[in-house]
Amino acid sequence: MPKLLAAILVFVFFVRTQAQFTIKGKVFIAENKEAMPFVNVIIKGTTIGAQTDFDGNFIINTTKIGDSIVATYVGYKRLAKIIKKGVALQEINFAMTNEGGISLEEVTVKAGENPAHRIIRNTVKHKIKNNKTYLQAYEYETYNKLEFDLNRIPKQMRDKKIFKPIKFVFENVDSINSGEKPSLPFFMVENLSHFYYRANPERRKEVVFATRYTGMENSSVSQVLGDMYQNINIYDNNILILGKQLPSPLSENAFFYYKFFLEDSTFEGNKYVYHIRFKPKRTQEMSFTGNIWIADTTWGVKRLEMGLPKDANINFINTANVVQEYSYIDSTWFMTKDRLVIDFSPTKNSIGFYGRKTTSYKKLIFNHPKENKFYEFADKIEVEDSVFKKSDEFWKENRHDSLSNRELKIFKMVDTIRSLPIYKSWVDVFYLVITGYKKFNNFEIGPYSSMISYNRIEGPRFRFGGRTSQTFSKWYQLSGYVAYGLQDEKWKYYLGFQTFLSKSPRRQIVGLNYKSDNEILGQSTNGFSQDNVLASLFRYNPLTNMTRVEHTEAFYDYEWFPGLRTKVSLIGRQFTPLGTNKYLEYNAKGEIDSKPNVVNTEARFYVRFAWKEKYVGQSFKRLSIGSRYPVIQINYAKSLLNAFKGEWRYRKLVANISYRLRITPILGYTDCILEGGKIWGQVPYVLMELHGGNETYLYDPLAFNMMRYYEFASDQFVSLALFHHFDGLFLNKIPLLRRLKWREVANCKMAWGSVNNTNKNVLIFPSTLSSLNNGPYVECSAGIENIFKVFRIDFYYRATYQFANPANNIGLRLGINLAL
């Protein structure tokens, strides 16, 4: 019996010493609760630990237990938590801060001694094969989840009366600690789609089949959430993010932009993996900082965590972080999880909003391309009609990752917030600031910037106008305005109508409008209208030369595919001179007579082509996200003699090519606009190309800013505009100016043109108007942008056709430019 008892005691002692302990938890950033992947979590005094997964979670199963557990990550403060004794299962979470964090000392090594360089070189050498575009074809199902929160709301603001109706939100959203400023979730959406890619010829297609949202039913949201709109490929030489081009750490010139450090190497499963840290070589240069894990032998990326450095010359963004995870499938490293996190705010500690987009990829199929007709001609995003009609059961079965308790709360809370009157008020204010229109249910009143203005001909001018809203109809729109000048005592007005014939698969719009108003001929298409309040305040020459234009137009607009659209128009115009302007012509006797007006009728055919251009929105006006390819526009006009009193016979062709040239990230980028046109036939100068001038102190990117209105006309012309943005290339190197984050800009604009002798006498040129027969017009400028993150100043010089007074050949223009 004693032996049996002793054996039982030994067995119990052995079992207790070999007891299994489980510690699980989550590691996140204290400031914003963002999950931190790939963090090392180790039981102090042992080699037992784990690394957090993509969502920041970790789990440790062990028979050895210590008194504390430690989380460490480069750039963040080491954090230790106490382990409860004798507890078999416990949860320990870490809120990491980057104040006083771990920063490895920089070590200077001789050429050829940095082991990280060999690994990066091999990865760059093999990146073509490891890039997913190396595959003949691939397809997958993608799940996107997007959340926006209003963050850093101080307690004194939360206690104000304006937040009283939504105070319950702050009581239901978890905070990391009592001192944290909680966030206010205002938008959350999840999305499922099928994505298809074929390499030769290169085609992409995405079909969005499910979207769940917090009260915002908008197919444009479904499009933007799709994989075609948001995808960062680490194997590209340059990565375009937030409109900024940054060099990839796996660029062909990676060693020019980055410093690399080998942090660790270990087996993960049957793969030997290197952990490499990288950071920019130069202060405030637009490049990434982060960590990358690379598999030996295949030299493919296994994991990636990178973001913008704190000193990056970028506005309104506190942090921007990219996390990607790859799996080795069928001899291919393919991304299976992706997260993009951006923290927007005017200043570092001010109230702002936080965006988080998480994507996962499943049901991957490689090298099985569809038939040619499946992809159609261009990249396309389709949104199925039933996209918003999926049940809760559908989402439970098809969602790649279950929603957390916090995310479930957000779906309920945001819908509750949207039902409150205060939410509608905030939305209306935001809409007014962005569009200039104030919503009143079925109608929108505006734009407010044109309600009051002044010029020498009309005197004080008052205008009232508006348009029908999306609430009134999503298929057609009525718009109009009336205006009255106290000095000329005349009414001006506009009335327009347009409607969709179809929205899918092809956008078709027809419209009709009529306008009778005063206009500035010889102004750029981008210039402020004559009744804009800013133009009235900043005009340096009194506006005494205007034209009353009666404009009638009927049009049909057809989009063949995203990026290619055509428009057919029938336009009738009557020009009547005002103020000091007069129309003079030679009669049959060679005498000069006054002509009361010019009447013209023409048919126009317009084509715009931007390969792979992407849009946001489904209404009449959409926002273009842009294209990486040149944008081509062609406008052909044919006059209709005697039709609706048309007086002229001519043909006019104008072609325009614009392109953003990005050579290397360090040198910035150049915007180029090349335009040319020719008129065949006899035309008065009011129908010629009146090169756009600018008589305000406000910068106009499409105008010749040192040219006057009505200064030059051409019946054949070529113009070239070059705008280079250095993005702080020089000023970032000057210590005292570096903190201001100013950016250098330089512009040069040229125009060549002529007027044939016949057209010079159709209408006699006024004394202020001439041709460019004596050579090209040239003006150049140098300036600084990003002043207080908003303003720019350009110093201009008129190089040709100079004024007699040298002071008039130089000028200063002020611009407002909200850019990242």
GROMACS .gro file of C-alpha atoms in nm, residues 585-593:
model
    9
  585GLU     CA    1  -1.626   9.495  -9.036
  586TYR     CA    2  -1.556   9.630  -9.387
  587ASN     CA    3  -1.858   9.672  -9.609
  588ALA     CA    4  -1.862   9.637  -9.990
  589LYS     CA    5  -1.734   9.994 -10.030
  590GLY     CA    6  -1.436   9.931  -9.803
  591GLU     CA    7  -1.589  10.137  -9.525
  592ILE     CA    8  -1.603  10.027  -9.163
  593ASP     CA    9  -1.946   9.931  -9.032
   0.00000   0.00000   0.00000
